[in-house]
Amino acid sequence: MDQHLLSIVLFTPLAGLAVLLFLPGENKTLIKLWANLVAFAGFLVSLPLASRFDASNGGYQFVEKAPWIPTMGVQYIIGIDGISLLLVMLTTLIGFLSILSSWTSIDERVKEYYAMFLLLQTGMIGVFVALDFFLFYVFWEIVLIPMYFIIGVWGGPRKLYAAIKFVLYTLAGSVLMLLGILTLYFQHFKQFGYYTFEVAALMRLDLPLGLQQWVFWAFFLGFAIKVPMFPFHTWLPDAHVEAPTAGSVILAAVLLKMGTYGFLRFSLPLLPKASIDQTIVQALAVLSIIAIIYGALVSLMQQDWKKLVAYSSVSHLGFCTLGIFALNPNGIAGSVIQQINHGISTGMLFLIIGVIYERRHTREIAAYGGLAHVMPKFATVFAFAMLSSAGLPLLNGFVGEFTILQGAFEASRTWAALAVTGVILGAAYLLWLYQRTMLGQVTNARNLHLPDLSPRELAVFAPLILWAVWIGVYPKPYFDVLEKPVAQLVERVRPSYFTGQVQAGLTEHRAP
Amino acid sequence: MQHLWLIPTLPLIGFAVNGIFGKRFPKSTVSAVAVGSVVLSLLWAVKVLAALGSLDTPHVEQYFTWFQSGDLRFGFDLQVDRLTAVMLMVVTGIGTLIHIYAVGYMAHEGGYARFFAYMNLFMFFMLILVMAANYLLMFVGWEGVGLCSYLLIGFYFLKQSATNAGNKAFIVNRIGDFGFMLALFLIVIHFRSLEFSVVLPAVSGKPEETLNLIALLLLVGATGKSAQIPLFVWLPDAMEGPTPVSALIHAATMVTAGVYMVARSAPLYQAAPLAMEVVALVGLATAVFAATIGLLQNDIKRVFAYSTVSQLGYMFLAAGVGAFSAGIYHVMTHAFFKALLFLGAGSVIHALEGEQDIRHMGGLRKKIPVTYATLMCAGFAIAGFPFTSGYFSKDEILLAAHHHHPWMYWVGVVTAGMTAFYVFRCLFLTFFGDYRGHHHPHESPWVMTGPLAVLALLSLGGGFIKIPQYLQPVLPREETAHDLSLVVIASSAGLIGIALAYYLYVLKPALPDQLAQSFRGLYRLVYNKYFVDELYDAVFVRPTVTGSRTVLWRQVDVGVIDGIVNGVGAVARIAGGVLKLIQSGNIRSYATWVVFGSLFLIVAMGLLVVNTAAGGAR
């Protein structure tokens, strides 16, 4: 059992999907029940990953390895370290909650909808557990398909435009990434005489800086579009606005993290020389900082509730990429924690929009106002999500932001000083949104009798709130599982980082 | 183990209980929970302090590691030393009185449980702030009190002005936090710790330039929280909150957090002379500036708000000239008389069913005698009338300022005169002359007048609690020669201010308007608070808003970036349209294309392999 645990986690949604296909399409309740059951089971089976994970072991755990396409050197290798563990847990929980949140909002093509979600679930978990580059690429592309349909079929008025933009945009990135992967693949053959996509094997490659840089930029396009980093972000507002609630939640909470994860799992360890190349580091840090400030400023001005949260994602993900390219333990650990945090808080913010959209069918901020009076529970949950997103201490966001900024500060004071302005602006756009939607008098008569959160809706929010408090008050377990993999990553990119620190004692200013 | 954690946790429990169940409780239960939790917290604090005795060394209790990254460990650790002891007594003591008062004041307001839940939450964060054993935990309290301030300023959330004021407070404080956070990062880099017990003793070995930078960044944080120039603009607006909130948060406790933080970091500031000088100058400038605005305000709460800004300036002046203990002394006495001024103002407002404009008051002396008597005590204390509490702490500050730079003393004295003038202007307009309003004033119930009486006693006699002597082991002060003439001059300034106010507003009530007429320009400038809000709006807020909307969003994002993306799409579509022509259906032409295509691919891949091979060889 234990040696196939990870495969079970990976394929539970797919197995559920197989059964789902044989259920009668007209019995919507049965389909919903089954999908929820499968998603919940998917979450439950992932729990042992966390409880049996050994934080003191720096290597991959729950590893499974089997040949898949021997002629091409493709293998089925999966395994997780602390970084992927957290992202897998995020995926199984958020996946379940977004399926739960769809209960009343989706009424058309119910069977297809849940089928897509279950397929998506396996695809996302696959991305985070694959240790064979080919396998990774397969999962990476699989994710696109259900998301395309979720936006394109169950989306809003401009769903086709948004769906096609989403697919073409990300496809363009992944094609270049594929070229990068193939380059490594052929280089491996040249240096070692056999073909393989195994990441551990590819790490043994000795590549000149020039080639590493080339491959880095190829990977960069794939990952940066996914994150999305400035200026590749314009697919995101459209996709978010048009996607159904659960689609937005998954998109923000999990899908974007595939990009940041790609940097951590592939770009940094496989291309260490390029990753500390000054031009590249500076460029990525600058793009991250632009994303932080620019995303926040544009967010400030949105009149569409969902678009506002979408742009805030650009800002928050800017913190995550900035942390990665601080290239020190604080920056990277903070980045991973912030990826989880963003999943929790932005997930909540999109769920909140879903709740209100289902009642009023508009996302126009001006259509609201004074909702706190009508829906007090809803207002409390929203306040909670807002504070978590704004990085209030004792809630999750602060822990990630603080650690990232500490790391960024170690790398460059200027970066950190600029990035901290994002914290100010973050408070501004959220508070203003809250004021315009929740506070004041009820200005629109149609808002007067909106029902407050139902028990099912509360059940969707409760785990996220608890999780936010847990990370905010006691994040130590998270830092513990991240310590080893993050240290290895830093060691890999900057071999002298830890020894240098010991020799130099308390170094003053370590520019990467 | 003294279980220090109970002190902040008790109000937190109160918050949780009233927050979750408060709506279903009768008001009496809500009040019992809210007041009870704060009283218990006070009692536990007293018990702890009694048990710890003289507190010559700090008592630290470590609970758990909050977060740990690399070699850095930040703990959930609380500590009590003499400085914390003073703050603990002020916070829990004044907190208790204000909670009791609020039971009466809020009795007829909606959102009763919500109000007390927020108040208790505030107590929790404020106690964390003063008991934290490291800067990070202090920052937790710092942000937490800011949150409660936001929630309580916007308590009447149906009012746009209240929610605007709440947002303003939060965002201006966030600007201050910008400095605080950067200071924390600098401290971590240079000291590899944020513990007070590690950082503060280690300052001597560090370069002065670094210490100056850290101290100045911390000061940026302090100017936000304690409403100093240039970040003071949020505090007057914060008066939108219910009056007990103004008394507790925006007068007695939270706004003094900046002073506390500077005093806590005293060793660091002492090693950073430049920063010290800046602290003194910022404090002094704020004291004068806010006092002049206070001269002409007509809203009773706003007068006291500007007075708070001004008095906080005094405390910064004290810290800046090295008299940290005098600053804390003034924190305490100010907590007494300013809480009283606000609660008294609240009692007046309560009596007049919401009226706050002193031009519509007058003659209330006879109608609400208890409020009148207690407010006069507060007035004498803030004016530095001899042997009241304000007299002692203000003298301590002014003498230290004189020792530092005599001119600072003189500016301080003038400010003291202005303070006495505007406070008594306000009191005379409220209580003397004839009633100019149209309500039926009635005295407040005992739950409100009781706390007023206690605070009146403290305002008069609280100065005899000799804080500087008590703090000597933690915040040593230089013994300055007790120059009697300086003391006399300072007190006379206060007396002159009172006398002038009496002359202008009781004896010759027509004169102020004539004066206003003859100095029109100056009058308008000060009356409109020097147009600082308008200036900030024009320089910072509006450019950000329009820049973000028109330039960044409409032009850059939608225009340029998305324009390019859609452009690429359009090109692809056109190209597709052209290529469609090739789809002729003719098999022979397909075959030709297949041949050409394959040739092209072979050449291209050949080139690619050669290139990468060449690249690999290099």
mmCIF file of N, CA and C in Angstrom, chain A residues 94 98 101-102 113 117 120 147 150-151 154-156 235-257 304 306-307 309-310 313 342-343 346-354 363:
data_model
loop_
_atom_site.group_PDB
_atom_site.id
_atom_site.type_symbol
_atom_site.label_atom_id
_atom_site.label_comp_id
_atom_site.label_asym_id
_atom_site.label_seq_id
_atom_site.Cartn_x
_atom_site.Cartn_y
_atom_site.Cartn_z
ATOM 1 N N ILE A 94 -8.104 22.058 -2.196
ATOM 2 C CA ILE A 94 -8.812 23.066 -2.995
ATOM 3 C C ILE A 94 -9.666 22.380 -4.062
ATOM 4 N N SER A 98 -13.562 23.166 -4.334
ATOM 5 C CA SER A 98 -14.188 23.831 -5.480
ATOM 6 C C SER A 98 -15.258 22.948 -6.094
ATOM 7 N N SER A 101 -18.163 23.533 -3.950
ATOM 8 C CA SER A 101 -18.771 24.851 -4.139
ATOM 9 C C SER A 101 -19.632 24.918 -5.390
ATOM 10 N N SER A 102 -19.505 23.924 -6.282
ATOM 11 C CA SER A 102 -20.255 23.983 -7.538
ATOM 12 C C SER A 102 -21.661 23.418 -7.425
ATOM 13 N N TYR A 113 -19.168 18.409 -16.661
ATOM 14 C CA TYR A 113 -18.483 19.364 -15.778
ATOM 15 C C TYR A 113 -17.632 18.629 -14.742
ATOM 16 N N PHE A 117 -13.520 18.256 -14.096
ATOM 17 C CA PHE A 117 -12.845 18.598 -12.851
ATOM 18 C C PHE A 117 -11.987 17.459 -12.333
ATOM 19 N N LEU A 120 -8.938 17.208 -14.404
ATOM 20 C CA LEU A 120 -8.070 18.322 -14.045
ATOM 21 C C LEU A 120 -7.287 18.002 -12.771
ATOM 22 N N MET A 147 -9.402 22.593 -18.427
ATOM 23 C CA MET A 147 -9.564 24.003 -18.096
ATOM 24 C C MET A 147 -10.166 24.745 -19.279
ATOM 25 N N ILE A 150 -13.777 23.966 -19.188
ATOM 26 C CA ILE A 150 -14.470 24.566 -18.039
ATOM 27 C C ILE A 150 -14.754 26.042 -18.313
ATOM 28 N N ILE A 151 -13.754 26.730 -18.862
ATOM 29 C CA ILE A 151 -13.995 28.138 -19.178
ATOM 30 C C ILE A 151 -14.933 28.263 -20.373
ATOM 31 N N TRP A 154 -18.739 26.393 -19.453
ATOM 32 C CA TRP A 154 -19.536 26.848 -18.303
ATOM 33 C C TRP A 154 -19.219 28.296 -17.917
ATOM 34 N N GLY A 155 -18.543 29.003 -18.812
ATOM 35 C CA GLY A 155 -18.086 30.355 -18.488
ATOM 36 C C GLY A 155 -19.115 31.428 -18.755
ATOM 37 N N GLY A 156 -18.664 32.683 -18.664
ATOM 38 C CA GLY A 156 -19.535 33.827 -18.839
ATOM 39 C C GLY A 156 -19.719 34.192 -20.298
ATOM 40 N N TRP A 235 -3.751 37.177 -20.192
ATOM 41 C CA TRP A 235 -4.756 36.116 -20.350
ATOM 42 C C TRP A 235 -5.519 35.905 -19.054
ATOM 43 N N LEU A 236 -4.864 36.265 -17.940
ATOM 44 C CA LEU A 236 -5.414 35.909 -16.637
ATOM 45 C C LEU A 236 -6.729 36.634 -16.304
ATOM 46 N N PRO A 237 -6.769 37.966 -16.447
ATOM 47 C CA PRO A 237 -8.041 38.632 -16.115
ATOM 48 C C PRO A 237 -9.197 38.091 -16.949
ATOM 49 N N ASP A 238 -8.960 37.883 -18.230
ATOM 50 C CA ASP A 238 -10.041 37.367 -19.075
ATOM 51 C C ASP A 238 -10.467 35.977 -18.642
ATOM 52 N N ALA A 239 -9.481 35.114 -18.425
ATOM 53 C CA ALA A 239 -9.811 33.744 -18.044
ATOM 54 C C ALA A 239 -10.583 33.738 -16.728
ATOM 55 N N HIS A 240 -10.112 34.538 -15.761
ATOM 56 C CA HIS A 240 -10.777 34.547 -14.466
ATOM 57 C C HIS A 240 -12.196 35.071 -14.545
ATOM 58 N N VAL A 241 -12.336 36.170 -15.282
ATOM 59 C CA VAL A 241 -13.647 36.798 -15.330
ATOM 60 C C VAL A 241 -14.656 35.869 -15.978
ATOM 61 N N GLU A 242 -14.243 35.165 -17.005
ATOM 62 C CA GLU A 242 -15.206 34.327 -17.719
ATOM 63 C C GLU A 242 -15.409 32.960 -17.079
ATOM 64 N N ALA A 243 -14.393 32.475 -16.345
ATOM 65 C CA ALA A 243 -14.495 31.118 -15.804
ATOM 66 C C ALA A 243 -15.594 31.046 -14.750
ATOM 67 N N PRO A 244 -16.221 29.863 -14.606
ATOM 68 C CA PRO A 244 -17.142 29.694 -13.479
ATOM 69 C C PRO A 244 -16.339 29.728 -12.179
ATOM 70 N N THR A 245 -17.033 29.942 -11.063
ATOM 71 C CA THR A 245 -16.335 30.147 -9.786
ATOM 72 C C THR A 245 -15.279 29.086 -9.499
ATOM 73 N N ALA A 246 -15.698 27.830 -9.582
ATOM 74 C CA ALA A 246 -14.763 26.771 -9.219
ATOM 75 C C ALA A 246 -13.553 26.796 -10.146
ATOM 76 N N GLY A 247 -13.786 27.148 -11.410
ATOM 77 C CA GLY A 247 -12.677 27.249 -12.351
ATOM 78 C C GLY A 247 -11.700 28.334 -11.925
ATOM 79 N N SER A 248 -12.231 29.474 -11.528
ATOM 80 C CA SER A 248 -11.365 30.559 -11.067
ATOM 81 C C SER A 248 -10.578 30.141 -9.839
ATOM 82 N N VAL A 249 -11.256 29.459 -8.939
ATOM 83 C CA VAL A 249 -10.592 29.049 -7.701
ATOM 84 C C VAL A 249 -9.404 28.148 -8.029
ATOM 85 N N ILE A 250 -9.669 27.140 -8.843
ATOM 86 C CA ILE A 250 -8.600 26.205 -9.205
ATOM 87 C C ILE A 250 -7.499 26.919 -9.974
ATOM 88 N N LEU A 251 -7.924 27.770 -10.884
ATOM 89 C CA LEU A 251 -6.966 28.491 -11.713
ATOM 90 C C LEU A 251 -6.006 29.282 -10.833
ATOM 91 N N ALA A 252 -6.567 30.063 -9.919
ATOM 92 C CA ALA A 252 -5.722 30.916 -9.081
ATOM 93 C C ALA A 252 -4.967 30.100 -8.045
ATOM 94 N N ALA A 253 -5.684 29.196 -7.395
ATOM 95 C CA ALA A 253 -5.088 28.534 -6.243
ATOM 96 C C ALA A 253 -4.031 27.523 -6.659
ATOM 97 N N VAL A 254 -4.277 26.808 -7.759
ATOM 98 C CA VAL A 254 -3.374 25.710 -8.101
ATOM 99 C C VAL A 254 -2.657 25.919 -9.435
ATOM 100 N N LEU A 255 -3.408 26.235 -10.467
ATOM 101 C CA LEU A 255 -2.801 26.254 -11.798
ATOM 102 C C LEU A 255 -1.624 27.223 -11.914
ATOM 103 N N LEU A 256 -1.766 28.386 -11.312
ATOM 104 C CA LEU A 256 -0.681 29.364 -11.418
ATOM 105 C C LEU A 256 0.590 28.847 -10.753
ATOM 106 N N LYS A 257 0.399 28.021 -9.724
ATOM 107 C CA LYS A 257 1.558 27.524 -8.986
ATOM 108 C C LYS A 257 2.377 26.556 -9.814
ATOM 109 N N ASP A 304 -14.718 45.688 -11.837
ATOM 110 C CA ASP A 304 -15.264 44.337 -11.828
ATOM 111 C C ASP A 304 -14.598 43.589 -10.676
ATOM 112 N N LYS A 306 -14.278 40.533 -9.883
ATOM 113 C CA LYS A 306 -13.438 39.384 -10.186
ATOM 114 C C LYS A 306 -12.120 39.803 -10.829
ATOM 115 N N LYS A 307 -12.214 40.824 -11.669
ATOM 116 C CA LYS A 307 -10.998 41.312 -12.308
ATOM 117 C C LYS A 307 -10.041 41.880 -11.270
ATOM 118 N N VAL A 309 -9.660 40.910 -8.202
ATOM 119 C CA VAL A 309 -8.954 39.815 -7.531
ATOM 120 C C VAL A 309 -7.951 39.175 -8.496
ATOM 121 N N ALA A 310 -8.317 39.120 -9.781
ATOM 122 C CA ALA A 310 -7.401 38.541 -10.757
ATOM 123 C C ALA A 310 -6.098 39.338 -10.813
ATOM 124 N N SER A 313 -3.830 38.792 -7.997
ATOM 125 C CA SER A 313 -3.024 37.579 -8.132
ATOM 126 C C SER A 313 -1.694 37.881 -8.802
ATOM 127 N N HIS A 342 -1.398 32.020 -1.064
ATOM 128 C CA HIS A 342 -2.177 32.630 -2.137
ATOM 129 C C HIS A 342 -3.316 31.698 -2.544
ATOM 130 N N GLY A 343 -3.024 30.395 -2.548
ATOM 131 C CA GLY A 343 -4.080 29.430 -2.841
ATOM 132 C C GLY A 343 -5.218 29.559 -1.853
ATOM 133 N N THR A 346 -6.656 33.715 -1.981
ATOM 134 C CA THR A 346 -7.305 34.075 -3.232
ATOM 135 C C THR A 346 -8.393 33.064 -3.566
ATOM 136 N N GLY A 347 -8.150 31.805 -3.172
ATOM 137 C CA GLY A 347 -9.216 30.822 -3.314
ATOM 138 C C GLY A 347 -10.471 31.309 -2.608
ATOM 139 N N MET A 348 -10.291 31.780 -1.377
ATOM 140 C CA MET A 348 -11.441 32.288 -0.623
ATOM 141 C C MET A 348 -12.078 33.491 -1.324
ATOM 142 N N LEU A 349 -11.229 34.392 -1.807
ATOM 143 C CA LEU A 349 -11.785 35.593 -2.440
ATOM 144 C C LEU A 349 -12.621 35.230 -3.670
ATOM 145 N N PHE A 350 -12.165 34.258 -4.448
ATOM 146 C CA PHE A 350 -12.962 33.857 -5.610
ATOM 147 C C PHE A 350 -14.236 33.131 -5.188
ATOM 148 N N LEU A 351 -14.132 32.327 -4.129
ATOM 149 C CA LEU A 351 -15.349 31.659 -3.642
ATOM 150 C C LEU A 351 -16.371 32.688 -3.190
ATOM 151 N N ILE A 352 -15.862 33.752 -2.575
ATOM 152 C CA ILE A 352 -16.753 34.819 -2.109
ATOM 153 C C ILE A 352 -17.486 35.463 -3.283
ATOM 154 N N ILE A 353 -16.719 35.719 -4.343
ATOM 155 C CA ILE A 353 -17.369 36.282 -5.524
ATOM 156 C C ILE A 353 -18.415 35.306 -6.056
ATOM 157 N N GLY A 354 -18.069 34.005 -6.002
ATOM 158 C CA GLY A 354 -19.012 33.000 -6.480
ATOM 159 C C GLY A 354 -20.312 33.044 -5.709
ATOM 160 N N ARG A 363 -20.964 41.049 -11.406
ATOM 161 C CA ARG A 363 -19.699 41.195 -10.688
ATOM 162 C C ARG A 363 -19.313 42.657 -10.587
#
